[in-house]
Amino acid sequence: MEQKNGSFLKFRKYIVKEIHYRTNETYKPDKEGISLDFDFNAHTYFSEDNQKMEVELETDIFKNAEEKNYPFEMSASIKGFFYMEKGDAKIRDFEANAIAILFPYMRAIISTYTANANVAPVIIPPMNINAYLKEKHREENKQV
C-alpha cells in the first residue's frame, strides 16, 4: 500500500509504570453481585519540537475497597511513547489517537492481572476512552 504525503503518528512502545493490587480480606459477597467501578485519567507530555509525545494512562478499579465492600482494589499506570514521522503536522494534533492506542493495552493488563490474582477477571468494556475522559472533565468543571 502506497503512503501518501503527510505526517504519520508512530507508536514506539509502552511500559507498565506501576500496578498496585490489594485484596480486601473483609469483603463479604453480596447476592446481587457488584457493579464494576473504575476510573481513568490521561496525562500527556510533549517534546519541545512537537515531534515526540509521552502519554500516561492511569486507572483505578474498585477504589476504597474496604469502605465500599469490594473484593479488591487496583490501580495501574502505563506510559506510551509516540513520535511523528515526516510532514508538517504537530504531534499535539494526535493526542486523542495516542490515548485510544494505549487503551486496549490497559484493558488487557487489567484482565490478565486479575485473572492471575485468582479473582473473577475484570474485563473493562470496550469504550471510547476519549469521550469518557472528555465527559469526566466536563463533569469535574461543573462541580467547581
Short mmCIF file of N, CA and C in Angstrom, two decimals:
data_model
loop_
_atom_site.label_atom_id
_atom_site.label_comp_id
_atom_site.label_asym_id
_atom_site.label_seq_id
_atom_site.Cartn_x
_atom_site.Cartn_y
_atom_site.Cartn_z
N MET A 1 0.85 -1.18 0.00
CA MET A 1 0.00 0.00 0.00
C MET A 1 0.89 1.24 0.00
N GLU A 2 0.62 2.14 -0.89
CA GLU A 2 1.43 3.34 -1.02
C GLU A 2 1.00 4.38 0.02
N GLN A 3 2.00 4.98 0.69
CA GLN A 3 1.69 6.04 1.65
C GLN A 3 1.65 7.37 0.93
N LYS A 4 0.67 8.16 1.28
CA LYS A 4 0.55 9.50 0.71
C LYS A 4 1.41 10.45 1.53
N ASN A 5 1.74 11.60 0.94
CA ASN A 5 2.50 12.60 1.67
C ASN A 5 1.71 13.06 2.88
N GLY A 6 2.41 13.36 3.94
CA GLY A 6 1.76 13.82 5.16
C GLY A 6 2.53 13.36 6.38
N SER A 7 1.93 13.56 7.52
CA SER A 7 2.56 13.17 8.78
C SER A 7 1.90 11.91 9.30
N PHE A 8 2.70 11.11 9.98
CA PHE A 8 2.17 9.86 10.50
C PHE A 8 2.57 9.70 11.95
N LEU A 9 1.60 9.41 12.78
CA LEU A 9 1.87 9.13 14.19
C LEU A 9 2.41 7.72 14.29
N LYS A 10 3.51 7.57 14.99
CA LYS A 10 4.12 6.26 15.18
C LYS A 10 4.14 5.93 16.67
N PHE A 11 3.76 4.71 16.97
CA PHE A 11 3.75 4.21 18.34
C PHE A 11 5.03 3.39 18.52
N ARG A 12 5.91 3.87 19.37
CA ARG A 12 7.19 3.19 19.57
C ARG A 12 7.06 2.02 20.52
N LYS A 13 6.50 2.26 21.71
CA LYS A 13 6.35 1.20 22.71
C LYS A 13 5.52 1.73 23.87
N TYR A 14 5.21 0.82 24.78
CA TYR A 14 4.63 1.23 26.05
C TYR A 14 5.34 0.48 27.15
N ILE A 15 5.27 1.04 28.35
CA ILE A 15 5.81 0.38 29.53
C ILE A 15 4.74 0.40 30.61
N VAL A 16 4.78 -0.57 31.49
CA VAL A 16 3.92 -0.56 32.66
C VAL A 16 4.69 0.20 33.73
N LYS A 17 4.19 1.35 34.11
CA LYS A 17 4.87 2.16 35.12
C LYS A 17 4.63 1.60 36.52
N GLU A 18 3.36 1.24 36.78
CA GLU A 18 3.03 0.82 38.14
C GLU A 18 1.75 0.01 38.15
N ILE A 19 1.73 -0.99 39.00
CA ILE A 19 0.50 -1.73 39.29
C ILE A 19 0.42 -1.91 40.80
N HIS A 20 -0.72 -1.61 41.33
CA HIS A 20 -0.96 -1.81 42.76
C HIS A 20 -2.24 -2.65 42.88
N TYR A 21 -2.15 -3.75 43.61
CA TYR A 21 -3.30 -4.63 43.80
C TYR A 21 -3.34 -4.98 45.28
N ARG A 22 -4.52 -4.85 45.88
CA ARG A 22 -4.66 -5.19 47.30
C ARG A 22 -6.00 -5.88 47.51
N THR A 23 -5.93 -7.07 48.10
CA THR A 23 -7.13 -7.83 48.41
C THR A 23 -7.82 -7.24 49.62
N ASN A 24 -9.12 -7.18 49.58
CA ASN A 24 -9.92 -6.77 50.73
C ASN A 24 -10.32 -8.03 51.48
N GLU A 25 -9.60 -8.34 52.52
CA GLU A 25 -9.85 -9.57 53.26
C GLU A 25 -11.14 -9.52 54.08
N THR A 26 -11.74 -8.36 54.19
CA THR A 26 -13.01 -8.24 54.92
C THR A 26 -14.21 -8.26 53.97
N TYR A 27 -13.96 -8.48 52.69
CA TYR A 27 -15.02 -8.48 51.68
C TYR A 27 -16.07 -9.55 51.99
N LYS A 28 -17.34 -9.14 51.92
CA LYS A 28 -18.46 -10.05 52.11
C LYS A 28 -19.29 -10.05 50.83
N PRO A 29 -19.29 -11.18 50.10
CA PRO A 29 -20.03 -11.23 48.84
C PRO A 29 -21.50 -10.90 49.03
N ASP A 30 -22.04 -10.20 48.08
CA ASP A 30 -23.44 -9.81 48.08
C ASP A 30 -24.17 -10.71 47.07
N LYS A 31 -25.39 -11.13 47.40
CA LYS A 31 -26.16 -12.00 46.49
C LYS A 31 -26.38 -11.35 45.13
N GLU A 32 -26.51 -10.04 45.12
CA GLU A 32 -26.77 -9.32 43.87
C GLU A 32 -25.49 -9.07 43.07
N GLY A 33 -24.34 -9.38 43.63
CA GLY A 33 -23.08 -9.14 42.94
C GLY A 33 -22.66 -7.68 43.08
N ILE A 34 -21.62 -7.32 42.37
CA ILE A 34 -21.13 -5.95 42.42
C ILE A 34 -21.02 -5.39 41.01
N SER A 35 -21.19 -4.11 40.92
CA SER A 35 -21.01 -3.43 39.63
C SER A 35 -19.56 -3.01 39.50
N LEU A 36 -19.06 -3.08 38.31
CA LEU A 36 -17.68 -2.68 38.05
C LEU A 36 -17.54 -1.19 38.31
N ASP A 37 -16.57 -0.84 39.13
CA ASP A 37 -16.31 0.56 39.48
C ASP A 37 -14.89 0.89 39.03
N PHE A 38 -14.76 1.78 38.05
CA PHE A 38 -13.44 2.13 37.54
C PHE A 38 -13.39 3.60 37.16
N ASP A 39 -12.18 4.10 37.02
CA ASP A 39 -11.95 5.47 36.59
C ASP A 39 -10.65 5.50 35.80
N PHE A 40 -10.56 6.41 34.85
CA PHE A 40 -9.36 6.58 34.05
C PHE A 40 -8.94 8.04 34.04
N ASN A 41 -7.65 8.24 33.90
CA ASN A 41 -7.05 9.56 33.70
C ASN A 41 -5.96 9.43 32.65
N ALA A 42 -5.68 10.52 31.96
CA ALA A 42 -4.60 10.54 30.99
C ALA A 42 -3.82 11.84 31.15
N HIS A 43 -2.52 11.72 31.02
CA HIS A 43 -1.62 12.88 31.09
C HIS A 43 -0.69 12.79 29.90
N THR A 44 -0.51 13.92 29.23
CA THR A 44 0.30 13.94 28.02
C THR A 44 1.45 14.93 28.16
N TYR A 45 2.61 14.51 27.68
CA TYR A 45 3.82 15.33 27.73
C TYR A 45 4.39 15.40 26.32
N PHE A 46 4.70 16.63 25.86
CA PHE A 46 5.19 16.85 24.50
C PHE A 46 6.64 17.31 24.52
N SER A 47 7.40 16.90 23.51
CA SER A 47 8.76 17.40 23.37
C SER A 47 8.70 18.84 22.88
N GLU A 48 9.80 19.56 23.08
CA GLU A 48 9.84 20.96 22.67
C GLU A 48 9.64 21.15 21.17
N ASP A 49 10.09 20.19 20.39
CA ASP A 49 9.96 20.32 18.93
C ASP A 49 8.61 19.78 18.42
N ASN A 50 7.74 19.37 19.32
CA ASN A 50 6.41 18.84 18.97
C ASN A 50 6.48 17.64 18.04
N GLN A 51 7.52 16.85 18.14
CA GLN A 51 7.65 15.65 17.32
C GLN A 51 7.56 14.37 18.14
N LYS A 52 7.63 14.50 19.47
CA LYS A 52 7.54 13.34 20.36
C LYS A 52 6.50 13.61 21.44
N MET A 53 5.90 12.52 21.89
CA MET A 53 4.85 12.64 22.92
C MET A 53 4.90 11.40 23.79
N GLU A 54 4.70 11.62 25.09
CA GLU A 54 4.54 10.53 26.04
C GLU A 54 3.15 10.67 26.64
N VAL A 55 2.42 9.57 26.69
CA VAL A 55 1.07 9.58 27.24
C VAL A 55 1.01 8.58 28.38
N GLU A 56 0.56 9.05 29.54
CA GLU A 56 0.35 8.17 30.67
C GLU A 56 -1.14 7.94 30.82
N LEU A 57 -1.53 6.68 30.85
CA LEU A 57 -2.92 6.30 31.06
C LEU A 57 -2.98 5.60 32.41
N GLU A 58 -3.86 6.08 33.27
CA GLU A 58 -3.97 5.56 34.63
C GLU A 58 -5.39 5.08 34.87
N THR A 59 -5.52 4.08 35.72
CA THR A 59 -6.84 3.60 36.08
C THR A 59 -6.89 3.23 37.56
N ASP A 60 -8.05 3.34 38.11
CA ASP A 60 -8.37 2.84 39.45
C ASP A 60 -9.56 1.91 39.30
N ILE A 61 -9.43 0.70 39.85
CA ILE A 61 -10.51 -0.28 39.83
C ILE A 61 -10.92 -0.53 41.28
N PHE A 62 -12.19 -0.45 41.56
CA PHE A 62 -12.73 -0.70 42.91
C PHE A 62 -11.98 0.11 43.97
N LYS A 63 -11.90 1.41 43.76
CA LYS A 63 -11.24 2.30 44.71
C LYS A 63 -11.96 2.26 46.06
N ASN A 64 -11.22 2.33 47.14
CA ASN A 64 -11.76 2.28 48.51
C ASN A 64 -12.50 0.97 48.76
N ALA A 65 -11.84 -0.12 48.49
CA ALA A 65 -12.45 -1.46 48.54
C ALA A 65 -13.06 -1.79 49.90
N GLU A 66 -12.36 -1.51 50.97
CA GLU A 66 -12.88 -1.86 52.29
C GLU A 66 -14.12 -1.04 52.63
N GLU A 67 -14.06 0.23 52.35
CA GLU A 67 -15.19 1.13 52.64
C GLU A 67 -16.44 0.77 51.82
N LYS A 68 -16.24 0.35 50.58
CA LYS A 68 -17.36 0.07 49.68
C LYS A 68 -17.66 -1.41 49.51
N ASN A 69 -16.98 -2.25 50.28
CA ASN A 69 -17.16 -3.71 50.23
C ASN A 69 -16.93 -4.27 48.82
N TYR A 70 -15.78 -3.93 48.26
CA TYR A 70 -15.33 -4.52 47.01
C TYR A 70 -14.32 -5.62 47.33
N PRO A 71 -14.15 -6.61 46.46
CA PRO A 71 -13.24 -7.72 46.76
C PRO A 71 -11.76 -7.33 46.75
N PHE A 72 -11.42 -6.27 46.05
CA PHE A 72 -10.03 -5.81 45.96
C PHE A 72 -10.03 -4.40 45.42
N GLU A 73 -8.87 -3.79 45.46
CA GLU A 73 -8.69 -2.52 44.76
C GLU A 73 -7.41 -2.62 43.94
N MET A 74 -7.42 -1.92 42.84
CA MET A 74 -6.30 -2.00 41.92
C MET A 74 -6.10 -0.65 41.25
N SER A 75 -4.86 -0.29 41.06
CA SER A 75 -4.54 0.88 40.24
C SER A 75 -3.40 0.47 39.31
N ALA A 76 -3.39 1.06 38.15
CA ALA A 76 -2.35 0.75 37.18
C ALA A 76 -2.06 2.00 36.36
N SER A 77 -0.82 2.07 35.90
CA SER A 77 -0.39 3.20 35.08
C SER A 77 0.54 2.67 33.99
N ILE A 78 0.25 3.06 32.75
CA ILE A 78 1.14 2.71 31.64
C ILE A 78 1.54 3.99 30.92
N LYS A 79 2.69 3.93 30.28
CA LYS A 79 3.17 5.09 29.53
C LYS A 79 3.47 4.65 28.11
N GLY A 80 2.92 5.40 27.15
CA GLY A 80 3.18 5.14 25.74
C GLY A 80 4.09 6.19 25.16
N PHE A 81 4.94 5.77 24.23
CA PHE A 81 5.90 6.66 23.59
C PHE A 81 5.56 6.75 22.10
N PHE A 82 5.36 7.97 21.63
CA PHE A 82 4.93 8.22 20.26
C PHE A 82 5.85 9.26 19.61
N TYR A 83 5.90 9.23 18.30
CA TYR A 83 6.64 10.25 17.56
C TYR A 83 5.99 10.46 16.21
N MET A 84 6.35 11.58 15.59
CA MET A 84 5.83 11.90 14.26
C MET A 84 6.86 11.51 13.22
N GLU A 85 6.38 10.94 12.15
CA GLU A 85 7.24 10.61 11.03
C GLU A 85 6.94 11.59 9.91
N LYS A 86 7.88 12.39 9.55
CA LYS A 86 7.87 13.40 8.49
C LYS A 86 6.62 14.28 8.48
N GLY A 87 6.64 15.28 7.68
CA GLY A 87 5.48 16.15 7.49
C GLY A 87 5.48 17.36 8.40
N ASP A 88 4.43 18.15 8.25
CA ASP A 88 4.33 19.42 8.96
C ASP A 88 3.39 19.38 10.16
N ALA A 89 2.65 18.33 10.32
CA ALA A 89 1.68 18.27 11.42
C ALA A 89 2.39 18.25 12.76
N LYS A 90 1.72 18.73 13.77
CA LYS A 90 2.24 18.72 15.13
C LYS A 90 1.66 17.51 15.86
N ILE A 91 2.48 16.92 16.67
CA ILE A 91 2.05 15.72 17.39
C ILE A 91 0.89 16.01 18.33
N ARG A 92 0.76 17.26 18.77
CA ARG A 92 -0.35 17.63 19.66
C ARG A 92 -1.71 17.32 19.03
N ASP A 93 -1.75 17.35 17.70
CA ASP A 93 -2.99 17.08 16.98
C ASP A 93 -3.41 15.60 17.08
N PHE A 94 -2.51 14.76 17.57
CA PHE A 94 -2.76 13.32 17.61
C PHE A 94 -2.88 12.76 19.03
N GLU A 95 -3.07 13.63 19.99
CA GLU A 95 -3.15 13.20 21.39
C GLU A 95 -4.28 12.19 21.60
N ALA A 96 -5.46 12.47 21.08
CA ALA A 96 -6.60 11.56 21.25
C ALA A 96 -6.30 10.20 20.62
N ASN A 97 -5.63 10.20 19.48
CA ASN A 97 -5.27 8.93 18.83
C ASN A 97 -4.34 8.12 19.73
N ALA A 98 -3.37 8.78 20.34
CA ALA A 98 -2.41 8.09 21.20
C ALA A 98 -3.10 7.47 22.41
N ILE A 99 -4.01 8.19 23.02
CA ILE A 99 -4.76 7.66 24.17
C ILE A 99 -5.57 6.45 23.74
N ALA A 100 -6.21 6.54 22.58
CA ALA A 100 -7.01 5.42 22.08
C ALA A 100 -6.13 4.20 21.76
N ILE A 101 -4.92 4.42 21.32
CA ILE A 101 -3.99 3.32 21.03
C ILE A 101 -3.61 2.60 22.32
N LEU A 102 -3.39 3.35 23.40
CA LEU A 102 -2.97 2.74 24.67
C LEU A 102 -4.09 1.99 25.39
N PHE A 103 -5.32 2.40 25.20
CA PHE A 103 -6.44 1.85 25.97
C PHE A 103 -6.55 0.32 25.90
N PRO A 104 -6.45 -0.32 24.74
CA PRO A 104 -6.54 -1.79 24.72
C PRO A 104 -5.43 -2.49 25.52
N TYR A 105 -4.26 -1.87 25.56
CA TYR A 105 -3.18 -2.45 26.37
C TYR A 105 -3.55 -2.42 27.85
N MET A 106 -4.12 -1.31 28.30
CA MET A 106 -4.54 -1.21 29.69
C MET A 106 -5.63 -2.22 30.00
N ARG A 107 -6.58 -2.38 29.11
CA ARG A 107 -7.65 -3.36 29.32
C ARG A 107 -7.07 -4.77 29.47
N ALA A 108 -6.12 -5.10 28.61
CA ALA A 108 -5.51 -6.43 28.65
C ALA A 108 -4.72 -6.65 29.94
N ILE A 109 -3.99 -5.64 30.38
CA ILE A 109 -3.22 -5.74 31.62
C ILE A 109 -4.15 -6.00 32.80
N ILE A 110 -5.25 -5.27 32.87
CA ILE A 110 -6.20 -5.44 33.98
C ILE A 110 -6.80 -6.85 33.96
N SER A 111 -7.23 -7.30 32.81
CA SER A 111 -7.83 -8.64 32.71
C SER A 111 -6.83 -9.74 33.08
N THR A 112 -5.64 -9.65 32.57
CA THR A 112 -4.62 -10.66 32.85
C THR A 112 -4.24 -10.66 34.32
N TYR A 113 -4.01 -9.50 34.87
CA TYR A 113 -3.58 -9.41 36.26
C TYR A 113 -4.65 -9.95 37.20
N THR A 114 -5.90 -9.54 36.99
CA THR A 114 -6.96 -10.01 37.90
C THR A 114 -7.20 -11.51 37.73
N ALA A 115 -7.09 -12.03 36.52
CA ALA A 115 -7.25 -13.47 36.33
C ALA A 115 -6.17 -14.24 37.08
N ASN A 116 -4.95 -13.73 37.06
CA ASN A 116 -3.85 -14.38 37.75
C ASN A 116 -3.85 -14.14 39.25
N ALA A 117 -4.66 -13.20 39.72
CA ALA A 117 -4.79 -12.95 41.15
C ALA A 117 -5.83 -13.87 41.77
N ASN A 118 -6.38 -14.77 40.97
CA ASN A 118 -7.36 -15.75 41.42
C ASN A 118 -8.66 -15.11 41.90
N VAL A 119 -9.05 -14.05 41.20
CA VAL A 119 -10.36 -13.44 41.40
C VAL A 119 -11.06 -13.46 40.04
N ALA A 120 -12.34 -13.16 40.04
CA ALA A 120 -13.05 -13.09 38.76
C ALA A 120 -12.35 -12.03 37.89
N PRO A 121 -11.92 -12.40 36.69
CA PRO A 121 -11.20 -11.43 35.87
C PRO A 121 -12.05 -10.19 35.58
N VAL A 122 -11.44 -9.05 35.72
CA VAL A 122 -12.11 -7.80 35.41
C VAL A 122 -11.90 -7.51 33.94
N ILE A 123 -12.98 -7.37 33.23
CA ILE A 123 -12.91 -7.06 31.81
C ILE A 123 -13.54 -5.68 31.61
N ILE A 124 -12.67 -4.71 31.41
CA ILE A 124 -13.15 -3.34 31.15
C ILE A 124 -13.84 -3.37 29.79
N PRO A 125 -15.06 -2.85 29.71
CA PRO A 125 -15.77 -2.90 28.43
C PRO A 125 -15.10 -2.03 27.37
N PRO A 126 -15.21 -2.44 26.12
CA PRO A 126 -14.72 -1.55 25.06
C PRO A 126 -15.51 -0.24 25.13
N MET A 127 -14.82 0.85 25.00
CA MET A 127 -15.50 2.14 25.06
C MET A 127 -14.63 3.19 24.37
N ASN A 128 -15.22 4.31 24.11
CA ASN A 128 -14.49 5.43 23.55
C ASN A 128 -13.83 6.15 24.71
N ILE A 129 -12.57 5.85 24.95
CA ILE A 129 -11.86 6.40 26.11
C ILE A 129 -11.78 7.92 26.05
N ASN A 130 -11.65 8.48 24.87
CA ASN A 130 -11.57 9.94 24.76
C ASN A 130 -12.90 10.60 25.11
N ALA A 131 -14.00 9.99 24.72
CA ALA A 131 -15.31 10.53 25.10
C ALA A 131 -15.50 10.42 26.61
N TYR A 132 -15.05 9.31 27.20
CA TYR A 132 -15.13 9.13 28.65
C TYR A 132 -14.35 10.24 29.36
N LEU A 133 -13.11 10.48 28.93
CA LEU A 133 -12.27 11.49 29.58
C LEU A 133 -12.84 12.89 29.39
N LYS A 134 -13.40 13.16 28.21
CA LYS A 134 -13.99 14.47 27.94
C LYS A 134 -15.20 14.71 28.85
N GLU A 135 -16.06 13.69 28.98
CA GLU A 135 -17.23 13.81 29.85
C GLU A 135 -16.82 13.96 31.31
N LYS A 136 -15.82 13.21 31.72
CA LYS A 136 -15.32 13.31 33.10
C LYS A 136 -14.81 14.71 33.37
N HIS A 137 -14.04 15.25 32.44
CA HIS A 137 -13.51 16.60 32.60
C HIS A 137 -14.64 17.63 32.67
N ARG A 138 -15.65 17.44 31.82
CA ARG A 138 -16.80 18.37 31.81
C ARG A 138 -17.52 18.32 33.16
N GLU A 139 -17.73 17.12 33.68
CA GLU A 139 -18.42 16.96 34.97
C GLU A 139 -17.60 17.58 36.12
N GLU A 140 -16.30 17.38 36.08
CA GLU A 140 -15.43 17.96 37.12
C GLU A 140 -15.48 19.48 37.09
N ASN A 141 -15.52 20.06 35.90
CA ASN A 141 -15.58 21.52 35.78
C ASN A 141 -16.92 22.07 36.24
N LYS A 142 -18.01 21.30 36.09
CA LYS A 142 -19.32 21.75 36.55
C LYS A 142 -19.38 21.81 38.08
N GLN A 143 -18.62 20.91 38.74
CA GLN A 143 -18.67 20.83 40.19
C GLN A 143 -17.84 21.93 40.87
N VAL A 144 -16.96 22.57 40.10
CA VAL A 144 -16.08 23.61 40.69
C VAL A 144 -16.81 24.88 40.90
#
